[in-house]
PDB file of C-alpha atoms and ligand atoms in Angstrom:
ATOM      1  CA  MET A   1     -28.493  50.505 -11.767  1.00 94.00           C
ATOM      2  CA  ASN A   2     -26.929  53.154 -13.977  1.00 97.00           C
ATOM      3  CA  VAL A   3     -26.765  51.902 -17.569  1.00 98.00           C
ATOM      4  CA  ILE A   4     -25.454  53.492 -20.773  1.00 97.00           C
ATOM      5  CA  ILE A   5     -25.955  52.085 -24.272  1.00 97.00           C
ATOM      6  CA  ILE A   6     -23.470  53.327 -26.871  1.00 97.00           C
ATOM      7  CA  TYR A   7     -23.974  52.485 -30.538  1.00 98.00           C
ATOM      8  CA  SER A   8     -22.475  53.283 -33.893  1.00 98.00           C
ATOM      9  CA  THR A   9     -24.231  52.717 -37.190  1.00 98.00           C
ATOM     10  CA  ILE A  10     -24.307  53.613 -40.854  1.00 97.00           C
ATOM     11  CA  TYR A  11     -27.180  51.486 -42.174  1.00 97.00           C
ATOM     12  CA  GLY A  12     -29.157  51.245 -38.931  1.00 98.00           C
ATOM     13  CA  HIS A  13     -28.757  47.636 -37.754  1.00 98.00           C
ATOM     14  CA  ASN A  14     -26.779  48.552 -34.646  1.00 98.00           C
ATOM     15  CA  LEU A  15     -29.109  51.452 -33.964  1.00 98.00           C
ATOM     16  CA  GLU A  16     -32.005  48.982 -34.114  1.00 98.00           C
ATOM     17  CA  MET A  17     -30.283  46.613 -31.694  1.00 98.00           C
ATOM     18  CA  SER A  18     -29.474  49.404 -29.239  1.00 98.00           C
ATOM     19  CA  GLN A  19     -32.983  50.848 -29.501  1.00 98.00           C
ATOM     20  CA  PHE A  20     -34.440  47.417 -28.812  1.00 98.00           C
ATOM     21  CA  ILE A  21     -32.340  47.134 -25.644  1.00 98.00           C
ATOM     22  CA  HIS A  22     -33.296  50.638 -24.591  1.00 98.00           C
ATOM     23  CA  ASP A  23     -36.995  50.618 -25.471  1.00 97.00           C
ATOM     24  CA  LYS A  24     -37.910  47.014 -24.587  1.00 96.00           C
ATOM     25  CA  ILE A  25     -35.542  46.128 -21.742  1.00 97.00           C
ATOM     26  CA  LEU A  26     -33.880  49.153 -20.158  1.00 97.00           C
ATOM     27  CA  PRO A  27     -35.980  52.297 -20.747  1.00 97.00           C
ATOM     28  CA  ASP A  28     -34.245  54.114 -17.904  1.00 95.00           C
ATOM     29  CA  SER A  29     -30.825  53.756 -19.549  1.00 97.00           C
ATOM     30  CA  THR A  30     -28.972  56.451 -21.463  1.00 95.00           C
ATOM     31  CA  LEU A  31     -28.864  55.770 -25.223  1.00 96.00           C
ATOM     32  CA  ILE A  32     -26.104  57.583 -27.072  1.00 95.00           C
ATOM     33  CA  SER A  33     -24.473  57.493 -30.506  1.00 95.00           C
ATOM     34  CA  MET A  34     -20.710  57.384 -30.865  1.00 94.00           C
ATOM     35  CA  ASP A  35     -21.133  60.015 -33.590  1.00 89.00           C
ATOM     36  CA  ASN A  36     -22.069  62.716 -31.129  1.00 78.00           C
ATOM     37  CA  PHE A  37     -20.444  61.294 -28.066  1.00 75.00           C
ATOM     38  CA  THR A  38     -19.549  64.089 -25.708  1.00 74.00           C
ATOM     39  CA  PRO A  39     -17.272  62.590 -23.107  1.00 73.00           C
ATOM     40  CA  VAL A  40     -19.330  61.443 -20.136  1.00 81.00           C
ATOM     41  CA  ASN A  41     -17.653  59.777 -17.220  1.00 88.00           C
ATOM     42  CA  LEU A  42     -18.170  56.159 -18.177  1.00 93.00           C
ATOM     43  CA  ALA A  43     -16.956  55.097 -14.748  1.00 93.00           C
ATOM     44  CA  ASN A  44     -20.265  56.450 -13.376  1.00 95.00           C
ATOM     45  CA  TYR A  45     -22.115  53.611 -15.117  1.00 97.00           C
ATOM     46  CA  ASP A  46     -22.581  50.181 -13.539  1.00 98.00           C
ATOM     47  CA  LEU A  47     -23.247  48.618 -16.921  1.00 98.00           C
ATOM     48  CA  ILE A  48     -21.901  49.771 -20.292  1.00 98.00           C
ATOM     49  CA  ILE A  49     -23.619  48.236 -23.317  1.00 98.00           C
ATOM     50  CA  MET A  50     -22.031  48.693 -26.724  1.00 98.00           C
ATOM     51  CA  CYS A  51     -23.436  48.012 -30.208  1.00 98.00           C
ATOM     52  CA  PRO A  52     -20.562  48.808 -32.590  1.00 98.00           C
ATOM     53  CA  CYS A  53     -20.609  48.424 -36.391  1.00 98.00           C
ATOM     54  CA  THR A  54     -17.791  47.025 -38.542  1.00 98.00           C
ATOM     55  CA  TYR A  55     -16.724  48.376 -41.937  1.00 98.00           C
ATOM     56  CA  GLY A  56     -13.650  48.307 -44.203  1.00 96.00           C
ATOM     57  CA  GLU A  57     -11.766  45.078 -43.667  1.00 95.00           C
ATOM     58  CA  GLY A  58     -13.001  44.294 -40.187  1.00 97.00           C
ATOM     59  CA  GLN A  59     -12.218  47.834 -39.088  1.00 98.00           C
ATOM     60  CA  LEU A  60     -13.683  50.618 -37.014  1.00 98.00           C
ATOM     61  CA  THR A  61     -15.263  53.704 -38.557  1.00 97.00           C
ATOM     62  CA  THR A  62     -13.593  57.083 -37.974  1.00 95.00           C
ATOM     63  CA  ASN A  63     -15.977  57.968 -35.153  1.00 94.00           C
ATOM     64  CA  GLU A  64     -15.481  54.584 -33.549  1.00 97.00           C
ATOM     65  CA  GLU A  65     -11.734  55.113 -33.680  1.00 96.00           C
ATOM     66  CA  ALA A  66     -12.129  58.400 -31.828  1.00 94.00           C
ATOM     67  CA  PHE A  67     -14.210  56.658 -29.185  1.00 95.00           C
ATOM     68  CA  TYR A  68     -11.665  53.819 -29.003  1.00 96.00           C
ATOM     69  CA  HIS A  69      -8.927  56.357 -28.213  1.00 95.00           C
ATOM     70  CA  TYR A  70     -11.164  58.031 -25.641  1.00 93.00           C
ATOM     71  CA  LEU A  71     -11.462  54.649 -23.884  1.00 95.00           C
ATOM     72  CA  THR A  72      -7.686  54.579 -23.456  1.00 94.00           C
ATOM     73  CA  LYS A  73      -8.072  57.307 -20.837  1.00 92.00           C
ATOM     74  CA  CYS A  74     -10.837  55.513 -18.913  1.00 94.00           C
ATOM     75  CA  CYS A  75     -10.528  53.446 -15.768  1.00 96.00           C
ATOM     76  CA  LEU A  76     -13.600  51.204 -15.593  1.00 97.00           C
ATOM     77  CA  THR A  77     -12.732  48.794 -12.803  1.00 97.00           C
ATOM     78  CA  GLY A  78     -16.148  49.122 -11.162  1.00 94.00           C
ATOM     79  CA  SER A  79     -18.164  48.728 -14.364  1.00 98.00           C
ATOM     80  CA  ASP A  80     -19.568  45.715 -16.197  1.00 98.00           C
ATOM     81  CA  TYR A  81     -20.008  45.549 -19.946  1.00 98.00           C
ATOM     82  CA  LEU A  82     -21.985  43.794 -22.644  1.00 98.00           C
ATOM     83  CA  ILE A  83     -21.048  44.059 -26.319  1.00 98.00           C
ATOM     84  CA  VAL A  84     -23.484  43.097 -29.064  1.00 98.00           C
ATOM     85  CA  GLY A  85     -22.413  44.154 -32.539  1.00 98.00           C
ATOM     86  CA  VAL A  86     -24.198  43.500 -35.811  1.00 98.00           C
ATOM     87  CA  GLY A  87     -22.057  42.723 -38.863  1.00 98.00           C
ATOM     88  CA  ASP A  88     -22.172  40.525 -41.947  1.00 98.00           C
ATOM     89  CA  LYS A  89     -20.799  36.998 -41.710  1.00 98.00           C
ATOM     90  CA  HIS A  90     -20.143  36.939 -45.459  1.00 98.00           C
ATOM     91  CA  PHE A  91     -17.019  38.950 -44.683  1.00 98.00           C
ATOM     92  CA  GLY A  92     -15.489  35.806 -43.167  1.00 98.00           C
ATOM     93  CA  PRO A  93     -14.643  34.793 -39.593  1.00 97.00           C
ATOM     94  CA  ARG A  94     -11.652  37.121 -39.194  1.00 97.00           C
ATOM     95  CA  LYS A  95     -13.537  40.270 -40.234  1.00 98.00           C
ATOM     96  CA  PHE A  96     -17.077  39.383 -39.145  1.00 98.00           C
ATOM     97  CA  ALA A  97     -18.300  42.016 -36.648  1.00 98.00           C
ATOM     98  CA  ASN A  98     -14.662  42.514 -35.694  1.00 98.00           C
ATOM     99  CA  ALA A  99     -15.449  45.822 -33.947  1.00 98.00           C
ATOM    100  CA  VAL A 100     -16.943  43.640 -31.201  1.00 98.00           C
ATOM    101  CA  SER A 101     -13.546  42.008 -30.549  1.00 98.00           C
ATOM    102  CA  ILE A 102     -11.704  45.335 -30.767  1.00 98.00           C
ATOM    103  CA  PHE A 103     -13.966  47.044 -28.223  1.00 98.00           C
ATOM    104  CA  ALA A 104     -14.198  44.003 -25.948  1.00 98.00           C
ATOM    105  CA  GLU A 105     -10.426  43.985 -25.639  1.00 98.00           C
ATOM    106  CA  LYS A 106     -10.351  47.727 -24.988  1.00 98.00           C
ATOM    107  CA  LEU A 107     -13.042  47.651 -22.290  1.00 98.00           C
ATOM    108  CA  ALA A 108     -11.314  44.721 -20.587  1.00 98.00           C
ATOM    109  CA  ALA A 109      -8.007  46.631 -20.712  1.00 98.00           C
ATOM    110  CA  ALA A 110      -9.792  49.569 -19.022  1.00 97.00           C
ATOM    111  CA  GLY A 111     -10.708  47.197 -16.187  1.00 98.00           C
ATOM    112  CA  ALA A 112     -14.392  46.559 -16.956  1.00 98.00           C
ATOM    113  CA  SER A 113     -15.875  43.061 -16.471  1.00 98.00           C
ATOM    114  CA  SER A 114     -17.804  41.278 -19.183  1.00 98.00           C
ATOM    115  CA  ILE A 115     -21.257  39.953 -18.198  1.00 98.00           C
ATOM    116  CA  THR A 116     -21.092  37.381 -21.021  1.00 97.00           C
ATOM    117  CA  HIS A 117     -18.886  36.613 -24.010  1.00 96.00           C
ATOM    118  CA  PRO A 118     -18.982  39.295 -26.720  1.00 97.00           C
ATOM    119  CA  LEU A 119     -21.835  38.715 -29.169  1.00 98.00           C
ATOM    120  CA  LYS A 120     -21.231  38.962 -32.922  1.00 98.00           C
ATOM    121  CA  VAL A 121     -24.535  39.060 -34.749  1.00 98.00           C
ATOM    122  CA  ASP A 122     -25.205  38.573 -38.453  1.00 98.00           C
ATOM    123  CA  TYR A 123     -27.597  41.272 -39.688  1.00 97.00           C
ATOM    124  CA  ASP A 124     -29.860  38.500 -40.959  1.00 96.00           C
ATOM    125  CA  GLU A 125     -30.254  37.069 -37.450  1.00 96.00           C
ATOM    126  CA  ALA A 126     -30.441  40.302 -35.459  1.00 94.00           C
ATOM    127  CA  LYS A 127     -34.101  39.854 -34.540  1.00 92.00           C
ATOM    128  CA  LEU A 128     -33.494  36.313 -33.238  1.00 93.00           C
ATOM    129  CA  VAL A 129     -30.551  37.458 -31.143  1.00 95.00           C
ATOM    130  CA  GLN A 130     -32.681  40.142 -29.471  1.00 96.00           C
ATOM    131  CA  LYS A 131     -34.365  37.375 -27.440  1.00 95.00           C
ATOM    132  CA  ARG A 132     -30.978  36.098 -26.310  1.00 96.00           C
ATOM    133  CA  VAL A 133     -29.873  39.593 -25.320  1.00 98.00           C
ATOM    134  CA  ASN A 134     -33.074  39.986 -23.327  1.00 97.00           C
ATOM    135  CA  LYS A 135     -32.286  36.758 -21.447  1.00 96.00           C
ATOM    136  CA  ILE A 136     -28.681  37.795 -20.765  1.00 98.00           C
ATOM    137  CA  ILE A 137     -29.755  41.134 -19.292  1.00 98.00           C
ATOM    138  CA  ASN A 138     -32.544  39.505 -17.262  1.00 96.00           C
ATOM    139  CA  ASN A 139     -30.086  36.964 -15.815  1.00 97.00           C
ATOM    140  CA  TYR A 140     -27.620  39.726 -15.021  1.00 97.00           C
ATOM    141  CA  TYR A 141     -30.236  41.724 -13.098  1.00 97.00           C
ATOM    142  CA  GLN A 142     -31.391  38.579 -11.303  1.00 95.00           C
ATOM    143  CA  LYS A 143     -27.848  37.754 -10.188  1.00 95.00           C
ATOM    144  CA  LYS A 144     -27.555  41.284  -8.804  1.00 94.00           C
ATOM    145  CA  GLY A 145     -30.842  40.789  -6.931  1.00 95.00           C
ATOM    146  CA  LEU A 146     -32.492  43.530  -8.993  1.00 93.00           C
ATOM    147  CA  THR A 147     -35.680  43.607 -11.006  1.00 88.00           C
ATOM    148  CA  LEU A 148     -35.937  45.179 -14.414  1.00 86.00           C
ATOM    149  CA  PRO A 149     -38.079  48.317 -14.674  1.00 75.00           C
ATOM    150  CA  ILE A 150     -40.453  46.591 -17.131  1.00 72.00           C
ATOM    151  CA  ASN A 151     -41.611  43.003 -17.510  1.00 62.00           C
ATOM    152  CA  THR A 152     -39.596  41.805 -20.487  1.00 60.00           C
ATOM    153  CA  THR A 153     -40.595  38.157 -20.723  1.00 58.00           C
ATOM    154  CA  MET A 154     -40.487  37.439 -24.474  1.00 59.00           C
TER     155      MET A 154
HETATM  156  C1  LIG B   1     -17.825  48.760 -47.463  1.00 77.69           C
HETATM  157  C2  LIG B   1     -18.352  47.812 -46.439  1.00 77.69           C
HETATM  158  C3  LIG B   1     -17.463  47.084 -45.668  1.00 77.69           C
HETATM  159  C4  LIG B   1     -17.939  46.183 -44.704  1.00 77.69           C
HETATM  160  N1  LIG B   1     -17.047  45.460 -43.970  1.00 77.69           N
HETATM  161  C5  LIG B   1     -17.504  44.569 -43.050  1.00 77.69           C
HETATM  162  C6  LIG B   1     -16.607  43.778 -42.284  1.00 77.69           C
HETATM  163  O1  LIG B   1     -15.389  43.867 -42.408  1.00 77.69           O
HETATM  164  N2  LIG B   1     -17.138  42.926 -41.360  1.00 77.69           N
HETATM  165  C7  LIG B   1     -18.478  42.795 -41.178  1.00 77.69           C
HETATM  166  O2  LIG B   1     -18.900  42.001 -40.338  1.00 77.69           O
HETATM  167  N3  LIG B   1     -19.358  43.529 -41.898  1.00 77.69           N
HETATM  168  C8  LIG B   1     -18.900  44.409 -42.820  1.00 77.69           C
HETATM  169  N4  LIG B   1     -19.789  45.158 -43.530  1.00 77.69           N
HETATM  170  C9  LIG B   1     -21.234  44.952 -43.333  1.00 77.69           C
HETATM  171  C10 LIG B   1     -21.795  45.802 -42.208  1.00 77.69           C
HETATM  172  O3  LIG B   1     -21.083  45.681 -41.019  1.00 77.69           O
HETATM  173  C11 LIG B   1     -23.213  45.323 -41.955  1.00 77.69           C
HETATM  174  O4  LIG B   1     -24.018  45.726 -43.038  1.00 77.69           O
HETATM  175  C12 LIG B   1     -23.786  45.856 -40.634  1.00 77.69           C
HETATM  176  O5  LIG B   1     -25.132  45.504 -40.535  1.00 77.69           O
HETATM  177  C13 LIG B   1     -23.636  47.346 -40.608  1.00 77.69           C
HETATM  178  O6  LIG B   1     -24.062  47.838 -39.381  1.00 77.69           O
HETATM  179  P1  LIG B   1     -25.020  49.110 -39.371  1.00 77.69           P
HETATM  180  O7  LIG B   1     -26.268  48.729 -40.147  1.00 77.69           O
HETATM  181  O8  LIG B   1     -25.305  49.362 -37.945  1.00 77.69           O
HETATM  182  O9  LIG B   1     -24.270  50.236 -40.035  1.00 77.69           O
HETATM  183  C14 LIG B   1     -19.336  46.039 -44.496  1.00 77.69           C
HETATM  184  C15 LIG B   1     -20.229  46.795 -45.274  1.00 77.69           C
HETATM  185  C16 LIG B   1     -19.757  47.666 -46.238  1.00 77.69           C
HETATM  186  C17 LIG B   1     -20.747  48.459 -47.050  1.00 77.69           C
END
């Protein structure tokens, strides 16, 4: 299973989430920041995991926007995706972790299939959600008849 984890962060919460997924669940995956994203062929990955951050008024950062436009050129019909983005629910339901909705729509438009509904995580609850993410990825591997490289029972 070829997996890539792509994150964007300013204060580190989305880096922490992506590092958790990489270090504790999928150590064989590629972990990459959107800030220094050099176009790889995303279609080569079976599973694309994204941890995007949200700033402004529910908007993408400049680097995220560049990545968003890059996705326009991608055809990801053979790939699955999981989006888990940390935001701040005090910004209200319309803006809260809105980058998750923006990227989920874009990946779906590129033809990728979601392994679960997009996850919007309040920064205060990020640690709790890690367990849920672990379960989602475990279930996904199980359904594919695969075992994870490390025992991740939490
Ligand atoms: C100027 C500013 C604008 C923000 N706008 C939003 C927003 O629209 N929606 C949201 O969910 N969080 C918003 N946040 C909060 C961040 O998304 C939140 O702190 C998140 O943890 C940042 O992710 P990061 O730590 O990976 O950079 C904003 C924060 C700042 C400083």
